[in-house]
XYZ file of C-alpha atoms in Angstrom:
385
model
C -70.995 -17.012 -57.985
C -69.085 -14.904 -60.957
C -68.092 -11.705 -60.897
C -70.170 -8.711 -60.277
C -71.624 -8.194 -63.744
C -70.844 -9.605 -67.169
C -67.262 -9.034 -69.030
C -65.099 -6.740 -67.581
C -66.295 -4.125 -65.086
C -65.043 -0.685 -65.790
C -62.862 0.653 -63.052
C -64.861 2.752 -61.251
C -67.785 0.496 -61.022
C -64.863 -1.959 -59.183
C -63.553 0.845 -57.067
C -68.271 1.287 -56.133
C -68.371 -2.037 -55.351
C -65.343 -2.356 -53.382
C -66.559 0.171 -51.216
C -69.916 -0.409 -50.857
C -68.703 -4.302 -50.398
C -66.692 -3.618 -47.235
C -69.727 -1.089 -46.105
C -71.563 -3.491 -45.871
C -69.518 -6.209 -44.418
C -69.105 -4.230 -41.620
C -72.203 -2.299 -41.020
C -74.864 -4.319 -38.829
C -77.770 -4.922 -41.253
C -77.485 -1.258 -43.256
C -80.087 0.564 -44.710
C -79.230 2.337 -48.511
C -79.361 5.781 -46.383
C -76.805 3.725 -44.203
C -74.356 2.807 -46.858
C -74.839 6.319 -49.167
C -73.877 8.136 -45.858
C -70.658 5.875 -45.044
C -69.611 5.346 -48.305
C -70.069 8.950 -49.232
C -71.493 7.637 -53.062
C -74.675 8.865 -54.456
C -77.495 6.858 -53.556
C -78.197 5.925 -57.316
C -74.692 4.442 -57.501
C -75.006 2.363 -54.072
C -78.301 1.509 -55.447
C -76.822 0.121 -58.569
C -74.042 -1.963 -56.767
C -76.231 -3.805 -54.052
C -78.157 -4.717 -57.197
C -75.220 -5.941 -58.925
C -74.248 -7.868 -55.437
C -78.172 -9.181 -55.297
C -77.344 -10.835 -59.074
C -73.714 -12.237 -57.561
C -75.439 -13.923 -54.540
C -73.368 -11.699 -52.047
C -76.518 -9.813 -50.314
C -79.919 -10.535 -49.484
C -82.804 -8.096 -48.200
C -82.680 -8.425 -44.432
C -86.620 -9.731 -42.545
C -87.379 -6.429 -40.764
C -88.137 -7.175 -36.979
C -92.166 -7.120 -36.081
C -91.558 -4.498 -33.329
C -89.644 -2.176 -35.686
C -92.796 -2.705 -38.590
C -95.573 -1.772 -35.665
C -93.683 1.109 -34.891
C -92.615 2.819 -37.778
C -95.179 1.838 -40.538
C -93.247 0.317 -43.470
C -89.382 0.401 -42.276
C -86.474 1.091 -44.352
C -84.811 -1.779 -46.661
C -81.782 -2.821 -44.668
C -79.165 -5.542 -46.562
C -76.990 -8.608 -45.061
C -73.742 -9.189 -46.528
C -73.894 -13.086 -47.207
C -70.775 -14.951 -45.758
C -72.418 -18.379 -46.238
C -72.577 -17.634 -50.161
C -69.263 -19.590 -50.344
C -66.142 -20.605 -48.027
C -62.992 -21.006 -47.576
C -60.177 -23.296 -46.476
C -56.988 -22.766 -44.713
C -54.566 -25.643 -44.379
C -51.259 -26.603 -42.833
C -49.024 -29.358 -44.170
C -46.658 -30.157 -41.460
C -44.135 -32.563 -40.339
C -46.089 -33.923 -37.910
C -49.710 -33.036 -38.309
C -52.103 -31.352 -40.796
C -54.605 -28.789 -39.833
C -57.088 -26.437 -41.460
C -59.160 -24.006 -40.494
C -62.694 -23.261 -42.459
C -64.624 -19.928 -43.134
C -67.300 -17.983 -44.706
C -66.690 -15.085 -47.138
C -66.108 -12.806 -43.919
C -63.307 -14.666 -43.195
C -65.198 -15.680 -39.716
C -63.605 -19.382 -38.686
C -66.855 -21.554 -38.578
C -65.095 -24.960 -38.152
C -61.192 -26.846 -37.666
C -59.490 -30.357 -38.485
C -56.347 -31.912 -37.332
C -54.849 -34.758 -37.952
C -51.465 -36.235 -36.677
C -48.961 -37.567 -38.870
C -45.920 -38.511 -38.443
C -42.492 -37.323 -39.792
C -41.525 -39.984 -42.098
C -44.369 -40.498 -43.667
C -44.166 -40.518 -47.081
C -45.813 -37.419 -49.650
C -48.790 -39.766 -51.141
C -49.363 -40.384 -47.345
C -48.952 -37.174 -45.630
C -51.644 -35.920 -48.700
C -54.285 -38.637 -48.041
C -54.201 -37.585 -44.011
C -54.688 -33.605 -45.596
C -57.930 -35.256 -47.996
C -59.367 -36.964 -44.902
C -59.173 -34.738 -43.021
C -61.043 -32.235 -44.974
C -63.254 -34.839 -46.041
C -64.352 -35.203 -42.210
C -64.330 -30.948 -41.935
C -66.633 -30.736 -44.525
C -69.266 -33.247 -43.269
C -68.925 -31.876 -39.419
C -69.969 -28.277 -40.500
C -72.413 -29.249 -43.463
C -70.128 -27.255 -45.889
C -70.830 -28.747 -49.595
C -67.197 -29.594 -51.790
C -68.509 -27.126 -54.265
C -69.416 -23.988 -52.102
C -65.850 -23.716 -51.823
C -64.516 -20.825 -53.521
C -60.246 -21.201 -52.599
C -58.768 -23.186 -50.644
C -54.666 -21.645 -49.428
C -51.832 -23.965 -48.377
C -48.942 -23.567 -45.764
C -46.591 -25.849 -46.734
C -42.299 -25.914 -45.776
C -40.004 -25.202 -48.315
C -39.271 -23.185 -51.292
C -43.072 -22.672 -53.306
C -42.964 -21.705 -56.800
C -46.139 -19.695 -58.362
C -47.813 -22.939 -59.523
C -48.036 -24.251 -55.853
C -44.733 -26.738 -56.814
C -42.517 -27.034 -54.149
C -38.759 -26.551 -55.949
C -37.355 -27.546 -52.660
C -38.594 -28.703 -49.227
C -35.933 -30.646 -46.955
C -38.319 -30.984 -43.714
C -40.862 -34.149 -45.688
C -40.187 -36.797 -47.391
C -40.387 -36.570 -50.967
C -41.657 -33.213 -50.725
C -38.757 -31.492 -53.053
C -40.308 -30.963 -56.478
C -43.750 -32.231 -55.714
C -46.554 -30.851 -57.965
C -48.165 -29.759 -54.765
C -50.448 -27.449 -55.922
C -51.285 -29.583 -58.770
C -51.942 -32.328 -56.494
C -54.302 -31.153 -54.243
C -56.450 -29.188 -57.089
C -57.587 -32.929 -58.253
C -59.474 -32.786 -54.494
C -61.251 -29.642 -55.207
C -63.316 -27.189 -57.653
C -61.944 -24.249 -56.801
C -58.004 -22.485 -57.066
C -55.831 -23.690 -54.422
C -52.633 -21.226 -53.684
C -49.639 -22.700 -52.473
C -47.474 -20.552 -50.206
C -44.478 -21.044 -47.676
C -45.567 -21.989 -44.381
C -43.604 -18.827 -42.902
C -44.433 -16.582 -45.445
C -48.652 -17.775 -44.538
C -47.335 -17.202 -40.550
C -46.546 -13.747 -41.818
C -49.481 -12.684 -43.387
C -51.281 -14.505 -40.515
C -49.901 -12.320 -37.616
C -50.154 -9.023 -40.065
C -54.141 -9.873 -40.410
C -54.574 -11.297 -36.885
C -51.755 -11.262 -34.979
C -48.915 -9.827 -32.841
C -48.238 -7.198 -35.961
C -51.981 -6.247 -36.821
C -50.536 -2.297 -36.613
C -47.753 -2.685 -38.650
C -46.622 -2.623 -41.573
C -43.150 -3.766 -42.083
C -42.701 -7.116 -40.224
C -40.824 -10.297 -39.969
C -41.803 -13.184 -38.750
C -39.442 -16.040 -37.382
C -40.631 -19.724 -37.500
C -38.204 -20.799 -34.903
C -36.503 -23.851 -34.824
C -33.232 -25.897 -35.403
C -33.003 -24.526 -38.733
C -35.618 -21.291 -38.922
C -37.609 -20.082 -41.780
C -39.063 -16.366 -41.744
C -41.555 -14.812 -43.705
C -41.394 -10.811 -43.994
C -43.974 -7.946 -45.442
C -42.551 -5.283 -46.674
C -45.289 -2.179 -47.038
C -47.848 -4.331 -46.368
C -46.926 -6.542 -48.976
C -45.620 -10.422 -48.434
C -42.159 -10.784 -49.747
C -41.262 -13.536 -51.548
C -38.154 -12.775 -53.647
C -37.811 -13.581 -56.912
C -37.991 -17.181 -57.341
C -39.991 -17.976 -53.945
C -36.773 -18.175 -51.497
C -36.772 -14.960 -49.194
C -36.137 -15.589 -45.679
C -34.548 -18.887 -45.497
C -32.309 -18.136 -42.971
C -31.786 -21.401 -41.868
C -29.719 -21.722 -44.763
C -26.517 -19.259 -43.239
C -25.072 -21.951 -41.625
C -23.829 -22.812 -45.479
C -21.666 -19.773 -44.969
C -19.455 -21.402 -42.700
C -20.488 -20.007 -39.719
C -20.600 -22.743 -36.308
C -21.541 -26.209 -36.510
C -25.037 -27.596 -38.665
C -28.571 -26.920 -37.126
C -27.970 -31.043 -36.727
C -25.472 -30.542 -33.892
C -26.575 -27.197 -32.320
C -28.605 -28.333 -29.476
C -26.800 -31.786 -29.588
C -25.021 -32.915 -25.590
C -23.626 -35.818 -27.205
C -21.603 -36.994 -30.709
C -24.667 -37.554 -31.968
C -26.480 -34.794 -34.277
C -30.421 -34.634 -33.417
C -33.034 -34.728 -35.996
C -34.137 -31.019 -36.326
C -38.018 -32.628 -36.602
C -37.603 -34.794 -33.479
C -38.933 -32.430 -31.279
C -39.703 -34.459 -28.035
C -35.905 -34.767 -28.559
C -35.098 -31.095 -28.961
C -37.793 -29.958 -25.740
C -36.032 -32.581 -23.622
C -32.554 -30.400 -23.774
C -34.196 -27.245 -22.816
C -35.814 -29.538 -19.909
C -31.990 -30.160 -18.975
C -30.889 -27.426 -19.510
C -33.569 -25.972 -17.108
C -32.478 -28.377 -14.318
C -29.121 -27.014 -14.485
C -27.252 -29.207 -16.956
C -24.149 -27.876 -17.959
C -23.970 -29.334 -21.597
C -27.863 -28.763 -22.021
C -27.198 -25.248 -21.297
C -23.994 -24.675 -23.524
C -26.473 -26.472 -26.149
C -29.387 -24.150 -25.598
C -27.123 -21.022 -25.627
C -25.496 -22.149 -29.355
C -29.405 -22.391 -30.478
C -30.124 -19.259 -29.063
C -27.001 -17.427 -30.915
C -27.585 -19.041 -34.195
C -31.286 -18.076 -33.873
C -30.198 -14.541 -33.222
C -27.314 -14.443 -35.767
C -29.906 -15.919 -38.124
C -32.604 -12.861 -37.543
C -30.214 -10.360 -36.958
C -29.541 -10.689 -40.903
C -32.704 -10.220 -42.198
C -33.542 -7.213 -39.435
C -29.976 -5.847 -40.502
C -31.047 -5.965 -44.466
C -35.224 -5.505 -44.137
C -35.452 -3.021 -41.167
C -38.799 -3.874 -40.056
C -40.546 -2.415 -37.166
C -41.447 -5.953 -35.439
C -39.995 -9.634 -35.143
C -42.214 -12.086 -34.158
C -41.090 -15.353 -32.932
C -43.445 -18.688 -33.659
C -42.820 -22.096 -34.003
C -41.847 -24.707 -31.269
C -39.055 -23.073 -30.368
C -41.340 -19.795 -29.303
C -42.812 -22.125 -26.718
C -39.631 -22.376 -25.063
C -38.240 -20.289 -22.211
C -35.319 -18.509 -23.050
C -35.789 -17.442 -26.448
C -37.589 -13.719 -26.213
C -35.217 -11.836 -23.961
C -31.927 -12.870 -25.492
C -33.199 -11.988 -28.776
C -34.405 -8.661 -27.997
C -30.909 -7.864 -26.111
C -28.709 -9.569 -28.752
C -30.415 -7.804 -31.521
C -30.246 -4.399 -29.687
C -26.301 -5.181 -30.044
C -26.009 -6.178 -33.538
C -29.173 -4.252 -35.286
C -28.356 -0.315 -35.907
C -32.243 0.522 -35.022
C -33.709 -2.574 -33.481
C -36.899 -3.759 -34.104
C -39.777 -4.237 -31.603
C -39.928 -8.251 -30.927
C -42.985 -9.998 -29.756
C -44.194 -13.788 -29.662
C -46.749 -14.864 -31.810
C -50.463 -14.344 -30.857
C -51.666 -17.395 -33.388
C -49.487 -20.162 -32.433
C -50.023 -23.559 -33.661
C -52.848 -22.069 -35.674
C -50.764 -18.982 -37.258
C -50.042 -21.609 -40.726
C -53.753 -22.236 -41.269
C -54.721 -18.591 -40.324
C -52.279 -17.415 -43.113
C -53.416 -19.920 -45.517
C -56.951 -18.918 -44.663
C -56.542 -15.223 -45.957
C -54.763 -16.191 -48.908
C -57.470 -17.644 -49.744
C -59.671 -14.904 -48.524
C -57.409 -12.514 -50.688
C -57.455 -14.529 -53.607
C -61.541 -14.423 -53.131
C -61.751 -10.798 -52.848
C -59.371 -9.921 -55.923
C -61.048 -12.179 -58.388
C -64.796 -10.282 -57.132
C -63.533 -6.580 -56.410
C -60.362 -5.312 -55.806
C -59.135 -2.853 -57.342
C -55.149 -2.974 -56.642
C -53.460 -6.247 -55.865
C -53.776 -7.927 -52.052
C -51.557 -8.190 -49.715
C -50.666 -12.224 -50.717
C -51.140 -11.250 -54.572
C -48.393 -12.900 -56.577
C -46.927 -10.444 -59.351
């Protein structure tokens, strides 16, 4: 499946099949009056572009229903975009499990794999549990390797444009792994490599808690936080990959390490032991007095830590994920907190996707990359400059 025609398709003929492309996608089984009508081209143009999506593999003529052929003589041609000509792969690489989430060109989730790993496994490890698992995705929903047209990655740390990871503290040997590199040996198609927050982002934005906005950030909550922001409509990365890692103020001098924030003893907790970090909020629930004191220095940082990026992005919606977002507590004093510090404050929800908000963003990264290469005209919202 190449592009629409041979070479280099002049720009209008991209902007035609752009348009008729999402016509169709979302029209239920349109005739060419159909798609000349909602579209608003001529019908020798739409003509010309579902023949040029015939040649790609991305429509098919419709079977016209036997009642509708007895009643009206020879019916109308009427076209089916096809999401099975190709799929797509989201996937999560996470300290303690892998996931990834599977779809046809319409972006419609057809099929999901998880697998549990744990945190100290090491990077050739944690990459054979993402291979078998996809390995088993692939055979449950009778996907072929090669009808895979992209495959997008959520993965911690800082990712550079070749899918590397320049630095990821939260795995094992994960800070200056080829990761991109890596996992393109597994497939036959371009795998992108993004942030896991920055995939959460785009995620929410596409499916989410901020589906009618714009200008968002999104908070992936926990001992030391990550966010991910759009800015226009457009993910944010910074120059060299690092926007949003607010986890990193503490650097600044400011309180005690992520390490000893929701620590009730001398001993700092490991920010990926999270049985470990729910049991304090447990205490803390049941009226612990250190537990509490604990969970109110998370709380601050976590609002200290936002409040930055609000203060210097202005968006018009936070939205909280991660384990943390599953804890009581979290929304309320954020919204109040950030009323006090922010000078117009933002709109703060909890994310919609949850657990699956990584994979979902990885999934339309891929989805994006799929549509540019075919026909967009401008740049996607995950496009990399």
């Amino acid at each position: 499946m190449g592009r629409l025609t041979g070479g280099d398709p002049s720009l209008l003929r991209r902007i035609n099949s752009a348009v008729v492309l999402h016509a169709l996608r979302g029209a239920e089984l349109p005739t060419l009056s159909d798609l000349t009508r909602i579209t608003g081209l001529s019908r020798p143009t739409v003509e010309g572009v579902v023949e040029g999506l015939f040649e790609a593999g991305l429509v098919v003529e419709a079977v016209p229903d036997e009642g509708e052929a007895r009643r009206q003589g020879r019916p109308a041609r009427r076209f089916r975009f096809r999401a099975e000509a190709g799929h797509l792969l989201g996937i999560e690489i996470g300290p303690h499990r892998v996931s990834a989430l599977m779809a046809g060109l319409d972006g419609r989730i057809i099929g999901a794999g998880q697998r549990q790993v744990s945190e100290s496994a090491a990077a050739d490890d944690r990459l054979d549990q993402v291979r078998a698992m996809i390995a088993d995705l692939l055979r449950r929903t009778g996907v072929a390797r090669s009808s895979l047209r992209a495959v997008g990655v959520g993965s911690p740390g800082i990712v550079e444009a070749d899918g590397t990871v320049r630095l990821g503290t939260a795995l094992p040997g994960w800070t200056g792994l080829p990761l991109g590199e890596r996992l393109r040996r597994s497939f036959r198609c371009p795998v992108l490599v993004e942030n896991d927050a920055n995939t959460a982002a785009v995620a929410e934005h596409w499916k989410g808690a901020a589906t009618e906005s714009d200008d968002i950030v999104f908070v992936l909550a926990g001992l030391s936080p990550g966010a991910g922001s759009l800015i226009g409509g457009r993910l944010h990365r910074g120059y060299g990959g690092a926007a949003g890692e607010i986890g990193a103020l503490h650097l600044l001098g400011r309180e005690v390490t992520p390490e000893h924030l929701l620590s009730t003893t001398d001993t700092p907790l490991d920010p990926l032991d999270e049985p470990a970090v729910a049991a304090v909020f447990t205490k803390a629930r049941q009226g612990d007095s250190g537990a509490q004191e604990a969970v109110e220095r998370f709380i601050q940082r976590l609002v200290h830590d936002v409040a930055a990026l609000v203060l210097a992005l202005d968006p018009e919606i936070v939205v909280v994920g991660g384990w943390a977002a599953g804890l009581d507590g979290v929304l309320d004093p954020l919204r109040n907190e950030l009323a006090r510090y922010c000078l117009r404050p933002p709109r703060v929800a909890l994310s919609l996707l949850g657990e699956a908000a990584v994979a979902t963003g990885a999934l339309r990264l891929a989805l994006d990359h799929v549509e540019e290469q075919l026909f967009a005209v401008e740049g996607t919202v995950t496009a990399r400059r």
